[in-house]
């Protein structure tokens, strides 16, 4: 007996749902059970049945067109304040920020623009890093002392380059920094100058040894040990690479001269040439003229002459007496400062004890006499006057009186007209 059409339709639908449940529903239950078994559960210690549910949610950030269209400067500033971990890890920093430093060809060449670095100013140094992060590499450091100096930004550099320049001079390095804002440049200059001024005055090894010599001038054994252990106090045939006295690193000589430090080194080389010249009078006048144009070098030349007259290869030889002769001319022309004057007197006393009744002692007496009577001069000695000083002679001079009377007198370099009137 055939089944009615409706019954056939009911049987087919039931069979189809059974197949669907077997293929999908039961399989999904098995997969779900496996996932539950393989899932990672956080359990409390001592409670294996209870599980700690952890919900991980990703923070949402509302974005808008106005936020994405921030200017570049504001975006850079926001990155510095949010991501610069170094700012919180530098409690000793006085000032820090982004500056551009001149590299290789200079700022005037457009294809070699200055690079931007993160600079940090502390009480001891000026450091710069590749970035403002804590892990950023330190690329350089300039140690700040009392001899460092800073140049203020000038308008001419800004007109040529479009940047305000801040130049920092150190012993070995010179940092030329640039910024687009004048207020920022002035802020850095003031901060750097404040750190430099706060530093104690720096003393050279020669100055420290001068104090030791003054304290132990009554102990010949200690003095001999000081001179024996410190070659900087003794004669040298080689060049020097730094002045004996401190000079600012950026001190300019002016009047066509180089910096004071460079001029001091050049003058020492000129002093050494006195040993080779047959007629050193012209070179001596050149040294005196340089000291007259650059008064800051007077003490330096006195120290250099004391150095070259201490334990020379052959004391009293013609090459040694050249230094003593120039020291006589210096004493008649200039007045050294009080510390250098004391150091010079102690040197003369020591040489007189070591070489009594010699040419060295004779020049020492002339120097002592000149230092007591000299009051400074407006012009350097002439060539004839230098020749008479070298020969320890007096200068013949004629004085014309009213009428036909003429007086001939012998004068020295420290005699004034008032003395003969």
Tab-separated table of C-alpha atoms in Angstrom:
chain	number	residue	atom	x	y	z
A	1	UNK	CA	0.000	0.000	0.000
A	2	UNK	CA	1.621	3.177	-1.040
A	3	UNK	CA	2.294	5.860	1.546
A	4	UNK	CA	0.554	9.151	1.191
A	5	UNK	CA	2.611	12.027	-0.212
A	6	UNK	CA	2.591	13.972	3.041
A	7	UNK	CA	3.963	11.024	4.981
A	8	UNK	CA	6.885	10.625	2.559
A	9	UNK	CA	7.736	14.279	2.993
A	10	UNK	CA	7.733	13.933	6.803
A	11	UNK	CA	10.060	10.915	6.746
A	12	UNK	CA	12.541	12.641	4.418
A	13	UNK	CA	12.728	15.769	6.585
A	14	UNK	CA	13.281	13.704	9.754
A	15	UNK	CA	16.051	11.697	8.136
A	16	UNK	CA	17.698	14.872	6.881
A	17	UNK	CA	17.680	16.540	10.297
A	18	UNK	CA	19.166	13.381	11.799
A	19	UNK	CA	22.021	13.462	9.320
A	20	UNK	CA	22.599	17.159	9.916
A	21	UNK	CA	22.667	16.667	13.698
A	22	UNK	CA	25.097	13.801	13.385
A	23	UNK	CA	27.445	15.611	11.029
A	24	UNK	CA	27.441	19.064	12.634
A	25	UNK	CA	25.856	19.208	16.045
A	26	UNK	CA	27.615	16.235	17.569
A	27	UNK	CA	30.915	17.161	15.929
A	28	UNK	CA	30.724	20.699	17.302
A	29	UNK	CA	30.140	19.339	20.768
A	30	UNK	CA	33.259	17.180	20.485
A	31	UNK	CA	35.382	20.078	19.313
A	32	UNK	CA	34.071	22.248	22.121
A	33	UNK	CA	34.954	19.600	24.698
A	34	UNK	CA	38.471	19.291	23.277
A	35	UNK	CA	38.929	23.051	23.371
A	36	UNK	CA	37.813	23.112	26.980
A	37	UNK	CA	40.321	20.399	27.843
A	38	UNK	CA	43.144	22.127	26.006
A	39	UNK	CA	42.298	25.628	27.225
A	40	UNK	CA	44.629	27.348	29.719
A	41	UNK	CA	43.024	28.013	33.079
A	42	UNK	CA	44.326	30.237	35.879
A	43	UNK	CA	43.666	28.556	39.195
A	44	UNK	CA	44.160	29.758	42.717
A	45	UNK	CA	46.653	27.895	44.866
A	46	UNK	CA	44.891	25.114	46.770
A	47	UNK	CA	41.669	25.425	44.763
A	48	UNK	CA	41.734	23.239	41.682
A	49	UNK	CA	37.983	23.331	41.005
A	50	UNK	CA	37.549	27.063	40.842
A	51	UNK	CA	38.949	28.920	37.861
A	52	UNK	CA	39.873	32.551	37.606
A	53	UNK	CA	38.365	34.157	34.568
A	54	UNK	CA	40.590	36.643	32.797
A	55	UNK	CA	39.133	39.035	30.272
A	56	UNK	CA	41.633	40.636	27.908
A	57	UNK	CA	40.374	43.818	26.348
A	58	UNK	CA	42.225	46.001	23.895
A	59	UNK	CA	42.162	49.700	24.821
A	60	UNK	CA	40.176	51.700	22.399
A	61	UNK	CA	41.261	55.169	21.320
A	62	UNK	CA	38.909	57.566	19.733
A	63	UNK	CA	40.443	59.080	16.675
A	64	UNK	CA	39.287	62.073	14.773
A	65	UNK	CA	40.396	63.987	11.768
A	66	UNK	CA	41.470	66.948	13.888
A	67	UNK	CA	43.787	64.733	15.959
A	68	UNK	CA	45.520	63.300	12.905
A	69	UNK	CA	46.072	66.739	11.445
A	70	UNK	CA	48.279	68.068	14.266
A	71	UNK	CA	51.224	70.240	13.185
A	72	UNK	CA	54.623	68.568	13.016
A	73	UNK	CA	56.028	70.593	15.904
A	74	UNK	CA	53.207	69.584	18.239
A	75	UNK	CA	53.552	65.935	17.263
A	76	UNK	CA	57.301	66.063	17.971
A	77	UNK	CA	56.711	67.729	21.314
A	78	UNK	CA	54.116	65.132	22.292
A	79	UNK	CA	56.531	62.339	21.413
A	80	UNK	CA	59.233	63.894	23.593
A	81	UNK	CA	57.027	64.305	26.623
A	82	UNK	CA	55.435	60.872	26.367
A	83	UNK	CA	58.193	58.602	25.087
A	84	UNK	CA	61.434	60.165	26.364
A	85	UNK	CA	62.263	57.906	29.258
A	86	UNK	CA	65.645	59.623	29.690
A	87	UNK	CA	63.919	62.736	31.011
A	88	UNK	CA	62.766	60.905	34.138
A	89	UNK	CA	66.138	59.164	34.666
A	90	UNK	CA	68.350	62.287	34.746
A	91	UNK	CA	67.754	64.111	38.025
A	92	UNK	CA	71.099	65.964	37.729
A	93	UNK	CA	70.281	67.504	34.365
A	94	UNK	CA	70.142	71.297	34.366
A	95	UNK	CA	68.871	71.694	30.816
A	96	UNK	CA	68.051	69.272	28.014
A	97	UNK	CA	66.475	69.361	24.619
A	98	UNK	CA	66.888	68.880	20.903
A	99	UNK	CA	69.646	70.885	19.189
A	100	UNK	CA	71.326	70.626	15.835
A	101	UNK	CA	75.064	70.179	15.648
A	102	UNK	CA	77.289	71.113	12.738
A	103	UNK	CA	78.854	68.096	11.030
A	104	UNK	CA	81.695	67.906	8.520
A	105	UNK	CA	81.102	70.403	5.718
A	106	UNK	CA	79.211	72.895	7.852
A	107	UNK	CA	75.770	74.389	7.897
A	108	UNK	CA	76.255	76.584	4.835
A	109	UNK	CA	76.157	73.600	2.465
A	110	UNK	CA	72.558	72.504	1.864
A	111	UNK	CA	73.521	68.883	1.216
A	112	UNK	CA	75.220	68.645	4.621
A	113	UNK	CA	72.561	69.992	6.939
A	114	UNK	CA	73.248	69.805	10.678
A	115	UNK	CA	72.018	66.732	12.469
A	116	UNK	CA	69.632	66.829	15.382
A	117	UNK	CA	70.750	65.302	18.685
A	118	UNK	CA	69.445	65.168	22.231
A	119	UNK	CA	71.653	67.393	24.436
A	120	UNK	CA	71.847	67.176	28.225
A	121	UNK	CA	73.620	69.813	30.344
A	122	UNK	CA	74.808	68.800	33.814
A	123	UNK	CA	77.062	70.445	36.375
A	124	UNK	CA	80.111	68.685	34.913
A	125	UNK	CA	79.626	68.261	31.174
A	126	UNK	CA	77.548	68.790	28.055
A	127	UNK	CA	76.554	65.408	26.593
A	128	UNK	CA	74.652	64.559	23.454
A	129	UNK	CA	72.826	61.354	22.551
A	130	UNK	CA	71.379	59.770	19.457
A	131	UNK	CA	67.889	60.060	20.939
A	132	UNK	CA	65.957	60.910	24.067
A	133	UNK	CA	65.261	57.309	25.066
A	134	UNK	CA	66.936	55.734	28.078
A	135	UNK	CA	68.674	53.216	25.828
A	136	UNK	CA	69.983	55.887	23.445
A	137	UNK	CA	73.725	55.847	22.840
A	138	UNK	CA	75.860	58.703	24.105
A	139	UNK	CA	77.785	60.039	21.128
A	140	UNK	CA	80.011	62.627	22.794
A	141	UNK	CA	80.756	64.653	25.898
A	142	UNK	CA	82.399	68.029	26.541
A	143	UNK	CA	83.788	68.457	30.056
A	144	UNK	CA	83.099	71.939	31.428
A	145	UNK	CA	85.813	73.745	33.404
A	146	UNK	CA	86.547	77.330	34.349
A	147	UNK	CA	88.542	77.727	31.108
A	148	UNK	CA	85.598	76.889	28.853
A	149	UNK	CA	83.754	79.698	27.120
A	150	UNK	CA	80.549	80.253	25.168
A	151	UNK	CA	79.892	82.586	22.261
A	152	UNK	CA	76.540	84.312	22.018
A	153	UNK	CA	74.455	83.881	18.855
A	154	UNK	CA	74.997	86.601	16.278
A	155	UNK	CA	72.597	87.993	13.738
A	156	UNK	CA	75.007	87.577	10.825
A	157	UNK	CA	75.015	83.789	11.159
A	158	UNK	CA	71.224	83.792	11.337
A	159	UNK	CA	70.970	85.811	8.114
A	160	UNK	CA	73.323	83.448	6.291
A	161	UNK	CA	72.014	80.119	7.560
A	162	UNK	CA	68.600	80.680	9.115
A	163	UNK	CA	69.814	79.298	12.464
A	164	UNK	CA	70.940	80.879	15.722
A	165	UNK	CA	74.373	79.507	16.605
A	166	UNK	CA	75.701	78.661	20.080
A	167	UNK	CA	79.431	77.851	20.174
A	168	UNK	CA	80.963	76.074	23.176
A	169	UNK	CA	84.760	75.874	23.453
A	170	UNK	CA	86.397	73.069	25.422
A	171	UNK	CA	89.944	71.815	25.833
A	172	UNK	CA	89.816	69.322	22.967
A	173	UNK	CA	86.452	69.914	21.316
A	174	UNK	CA	84.356	72.777	20.058
A	175	UNK	CA	80.597	72.287	19.742
A	176	UNK	CA	78.734	74.477	17.259
A	177	UNK	CA	75.056	74.099	17.997
A	178	UNK	CA	72.121	75.546	16.077
A	179	UNK	CA	68.485	76.224	16.751
A	180	UNK	CA	65.736	78.046	14.903
A	181	UNK	CA	64.566	80.011	17.955
A	182	UNK	CA	66.519	82.877	19.520
A	183	UNK	CA	64.961	82.403	22.964
A	184	UNK	CA	66.121	78.797	23.045
A	185	UNK	CA	69.670	79.785	22.030
A	186	UNK	CA	69.851	82.471	24.732
A	187	UNK	CA	68.509	80.001	27.295
A	188	UNK	CA	71.286	77.521	26.490
A	189	UNK	CA	74.004	80.199	26.555
A	190	UNK	CA	72.912	81.496	29.963
A	191	UNK	CA	72.760	77.984	31.410
A	192	UNK	CA	76.229	77.113	30.068
A	193	UNK	CA	77.773	80.328	31.377
A	194	UNK	CA	76.245	79.752	34.795
A	195	UNK	CA	77.839	76.293	34.984
A	196	UNK	CA	81.244	77.594	33.826
A	197	UNK	CA	81.251	80.477	36.316
A	198	UNK	CA	80.432	78.108	39.172
A	199	UNK	CA	83.595	76.067	38.526
A	200	UNK	CA	86.677	76.573	40.677
A	201	UNK	CA	89.631	78.237	38.900
A	202	UNK	CA	91.691	75.624	37.124
A	203	UNK	CA	95.418	75.546	37.908
A	204	UNK	CA	98.074	74.132	35.626
A	205	UNK	CA	100.820	71.772	36.872
A	206	UNK	CA	103.295	74.656	36.713
A	207	UNK	CA	101.176	76.747	39.075
A	208	UNK	CA	100.820	73.883	41.541
A	209	UNK	CA	104.571	73.315	41.519
A	210	UNK	CA	105.161	77.030	42.040
A	211	UNK	CA	103.218	76.779	45.303
A	212	UNK	CA	105.319	73.782	46.362
A	213	UNK	CA	108.538	75.659	45.601
A	214	UNK	CA	107.401	78.666	47.609
A	215	UNK	CA	106.476	76.506	50.602
A	216	UNK	CA	109.789	74.589	50.572
A	217	UNK	CA	112.221	77.302	49.470
A	218	UNK	CA	114.202	76.881	52.722
A	219	UNK	CA	114.735	73.142	52.155
A	220	UNK	CA	117.342	72.574	49.411
A	221	UNK	CA	116.864	68.810	49.457
A	222	UNK	CA	113.120	69.057	48.900
A	223	UNK	CA	113.646	71.644	46.150
A	224	UNK	CA	116.113	69.390	44.359
A	225	UNK	CA	113.623	66.552	44.550
A	226	UNK	CA	110.834	68.752	43.137
A	227	UNK	CA	112.953	69.801	40.158
A	228	UNK	CA	114.233	66.271	39.615
A	229	UNK	CA	110.772	64.665	39.573
A	230	UNK	CA	109.041	67.314	37.427
A	231	UNK	CA	110.535	67.820	33.951
A	232	UNK	CA	108.054	70.603	33.247
A	233	UNK	CA	110.158	72.882	35.469
A	234	UNK	CA	113.425	72.175	33.648
A	235	UNK	CA	115.001	73.052	30.334
A	236	UNK	CA	113.663	71.216	27.308
A	237	UNK	CA	114.902	71.058	23.731
A	238	UNK	CA	111.543	69.891	22.413
A	239	UNK	CA	108.340	71.856	21.846
A	240	UNK	CA	105.502	72.358	24.284
A	241	UNK	CA	101.919	71.686	23.290
A	242	UNK	CA	100.114	73.753	25.918
A	243	UNK	CA	100.886	76.974	27.816
A	244	UNK	CA	102.447	76.830	31.256
A	245	UNK	CA	99.712	79.093	32.643
A	246	UNK	CA	95.934	78.797	32.172
A	247	UNK	CA	94.251	80.667	29.330
A	248	UNK	CA	90.600	80.459	28.258
A	249	UNK	CA	90.159	78.030	25.395
A	250	UNK	CA	88.551	80.632	23.139
A	251	UNK	CA	90.601	83.675	24.210
A	252	UNK	CA	91.364	85.684	21.079
A	253	UNK	CA	94.583	87.640	20.731
A	254	UNK	CA	93.317	90.466	18.544
A	255	UNK	CA	95.418	92.813	16.379
A	256	UNK	CA	96.024	90.061	13.848
A	257	UNK	CA	97.193	87.516	16.433
A	258	UNK	CA	95.836	84.030	16.936
A	259	UNK	CA	94.375	82.809	20.220
A	260	UNK	CA	96.377	83.328	23.401
A	261	UNK	CA	97.047	79.619	23.803
A	262	UNK	CA	98.394	79.329	20.264
A	263	UNK	CA	100.507	82.462	20.618
A	264	UNK	CA	102.022	81.159	23.866
A	265	UNK	CA	103.112	77.940	22.154
A	266	UNK	CA	104.520	79.893	19.188
A	267	UNK	CA	106.512	82.185	21.474
A	268	UNK	CA	108.155	79.212	23.164
A	269	UNK	CA	109.301	78.024	19.745
A	270	UNK	CA	110.687	81.516	19.096
A	271	UNK	CA	112.619	81.388	22.359
A	272	UNK	CA	114.245	78.137	21.312
A	273	UNK	CA	115.429	79.772	18.082
A	274	UNK	CA	117.560	82.184	20.133
A	275	UNK	CA	120.107	79.394	20.546
A	276	UNK	CA	120.685	79.131	16.782
A	277	UNK	CA	120.785	82.789	15.697
A	278	UNK	CA	124.055	84.683	15.471
A	279	UNK	CA	122.340	88.028	16.117
A	280	UNK	CA	119.241	87.494	18.293
A	281	UNK	CA	118.443	91.190	18.871
A	282	UNK	CA	115.708	91.421	16.229
A	283	UNK	CA	114.005	88.262	17.492
A	284	UNK	CA	114.166	89.546	21.064
A	285	UNK	CA	112.461	92.763	20.019
A	286	UNK	CA	109.750	90.723	18.279
A	287	UNK	CA	109.070	88.776	21.482
A	288	UNK	CA	108.906	92.020	23.472
A	289	UNK	CA	106.523	93.554	20.926
A	290	UNK	CA	104.207	90.540	21.102
A	291	UNK	CA	104.083	90.803	24.890
A	292	UNK	CA	103.393	94.530	24.562
A	293	UNK	CA	100.474	93.874	22.196
A	294	UNK	CA	99.174	90.953	24.285
A	295	UNK	CA	99.761	91.831	27.963
A	296	UNK	CA	98.184	88.545	29.068
A	297	UNK	CA	101.288	86.728	27.764
A	298	UNK	CA	103.791	88.602	29.962
A	299	UNK	CA	103.578	86.140	32.866
A	300	UNK	CA	103.701	83.218	30.436
A	301	UNK	CA	106.985	84.400	28.877
A	302	UNK	CA	108.534	84.942	32.311
A	303	UNK	CA	107.637	81.349	33.230
A	304	UNK	CA	109.018	80.019	29.943
A	305	UNK	CA	112.321	81.846	30.464
A	306	UNK	CA	112.591	80.530	34.026
A	307	UNK	CA	111.990	77.040	32.687
A	308	UNK	CA	114.681	77.321	30.000
A	309	UNK	CA	117.265	78.692	32.463
A	310	UNK	CA	116.747	75.830	34.936
A	311	UNK	CA	119.264	72.975	34.590
A	312	UNK	CA	120.302	73.632	30.964
A	313	UNK	CA	122.696	71.210	29.233
A	314	UNK	CA	125.677	73.564	29.772
A	315	UNK	CA	125.041	76.277	32.390
A	316	UNK	CA	126.642	79.575	31.424
A	317	UNK	CA	127.130	78.594	27.767
A	318	UNK	CA	126.327	81.193	25.044
A	319	UNK	CA	123.088	79.363	24.230
A	320	UNK	CA	122.086	79.505	27.896
A	321	UNK	CA	122.988	83.187	28.255
A	322	UNK	CA	120.601	84.101	25.415
A	323	UNK	CA	117.681	83.243	27.676
A	324	UNK	CA	119.165	85.278	30.517
A	325	UNK	CA	119.661	88.255	28.211
A	326	UNK	CA	116.035	88.173	27.088
A	327	UNK	CA	114.999	87.835	30.729
A	328	UNK	CA	116.906	91.058	31.443
A	329	UNK	CA	115.046	92.840	28.628
A	330	UNK	CA	111.706	91.531	29.896
A	331	UNK	CA	112.470	92.756	33.430
A	332	UNK	CA	113.299	96.264	32.191
A	333	UNK	CA	110.140	96.426	30.049
A	334	UNK	CA	107.327	94.660	31.927
A	335	UNK	CA	106.199	94.054	35.489
A	336	UNK	CA	105.037	90.488	36.204
A	337	UNK	CA	102.210	89.645	38.564
A	338	UNK	CA	102.922	89.023	42.244
A	339	UNK	CA	102.937	85.168	42.107
A	340	UNK	CA	105.250	85.169	39.080
A	341	UNK	CA	107.455	87.815	40.708
A	342	UNK	CA	107.907	85.642	43.819
A	343	UNK	CA	108.640	82.610	41.650
A	344	UNK	CA	111.242	84.591	39.684
A	345	UNK	CA	112.996	85.858	42.837
A	346	UNK	CA	113.230	82.323	44.232
A	347	UNK	CA	114.680	81.167	40.916
A	348	UNK	CA	117.331	83.913	40.970
A	349	UNK	CA	118.313	83.091	44.551
A	350	UNK	CA	118.677	79.413	43.727
A	351	UNK	CA	120.806	80.119	40.633
A	352	UNK	CA	123.067	82.441	42.625
A	353	UNK	CA	123.713	79.678	45.166
A	354	UNK	CA	124.398	77.101	42.460
A	355	UNK	CA	126.609	79.305	40.231
A	356	UNK	CA	128.253	82.041	42.312
A	357	UNK	CA	130.493	84.592	40.567
A	358	UNK	CA	129.401	83.595	37.080
A	359	UNK	CA	127.728	85.283	34.128
A	360	UNK	CA	124.444	83.773	35.279
A	361	UNK	CA	124.777	85.533	38.639
A	362	UNK	CA	125.686	88.792	36.893
A	363	UNK	CA	122.518	88.737	34.805
A	364	UNK	CA	120.581	87.741	37.904
A	365	UNK	CA	121.694	90.937	39.650
A	366	UNK	CA	120.638	93.016	36.637
A	367	UNK	CA	117.216	91.369	36.662
A	368	UNK	CA	116.764	92.000	40.385
A	369	UNK	CA	117.744	95.644	39.959
A	370	UNK	CA	115.390	96.078	37.006
A	371	UNK	CA	112.429	94.544	38.835
A	372	UNK	CA	112.885	96.987	41.732
A	373	UNK	CA	113.037	100.087	39.529
A	374	UNK	CA	110.870	99.344	36.493
A	375	UNK	CA	107.408	100.894	36.332
A	376	UNK	CA	106.317	99.739	32.911
A	377	UNK	CA	106.862	101.302	29.500
A	378	UNK	CA	104.717	102.605	26.690
A	379	UNK	CA	107.028	101.288	23.959
A	380	UNK	CA	109.376	98.350	23.669
A	381	UNK	CA	113.146	98.977	23.700
A	382	UNK	CA	114.855	99.855	20.450
A	383	UNK	CA	117.473	97.640	18.838
A	384	UNK	CA	120.294	99.809	20.207
A	385	UNK	CA	118.849	99.691	23.702
A	386	UNK	CA	118.523	95.904	23.557
A	387	UNK	CA	122.148	95.674	22.432
A	388	UNK	CA	123.301	97.730	25.425
A	389	UNK	CA	121.204	95.637	27.799
A	390	UNK	CA	122.722	92.448	26.430
A	391	UNK	CA	126.209	93.880	26.854
A	392	UNK	CA	125.402	95.169	30.359
A	393	UNK	CA	126.358	98.661	29.303
A	394	UNK	CA	124.939	102.100	29.812
A	395	UNK	CA	123.426	104.114	26.994
A	396	UNK	CA	125.306	107.335	26.143
A	397	UNK	CA	122.844	110.139	25.636
A	398	UNK	CA	123.174	113.852	24.921
A	399	UNK	CA	120.936	116.426	26.592
A	400	UNK	CA	120.591	119.800	24.877
A	401	UNK	CA	120.120	122.657	27.299
A	402	UNK	CA	118.893	126.185	26.454
A	403	UNK	CA	121.658	128.039	24.676
A	404	UNK	CA	124.693	126.254	23.364
A	405	UNK	CA	125.294	123.954	26.291
A	406	UNK	CA	125.097	120.195	25.658
A	407	UNK	CA	125.427	117.602	28.386
A	408	UNK	CA	126.449	114.006	27.778
A	409	UNK	CA	125.147	111.485	30.299
A	410	UNK	CA	125.032	107.710	30.544
A	411	UNK	CA	121.610	106.285	31.305
A	412	UNK	CA	120.045	102.882	31.760
A	413	UNK	CA	116.707	101.554	30.595
A	414	UNK	CA	114.905	102.399	33.831
A	415	UNK	CA	116.106	106.000	34.117
A	416	UNK	CA	113.496	108.737	33.718
A	417	UNK	CA	113.978	112.315	32.569
A	418	UNK	CA	112.942	113.622	35.980
A	419	UNK	CA	115.979	111.976	37.540
A	420	UNK	CA	118.428	114.058	35.448
A	421	UNK	CA	116.593	117.367	35.544
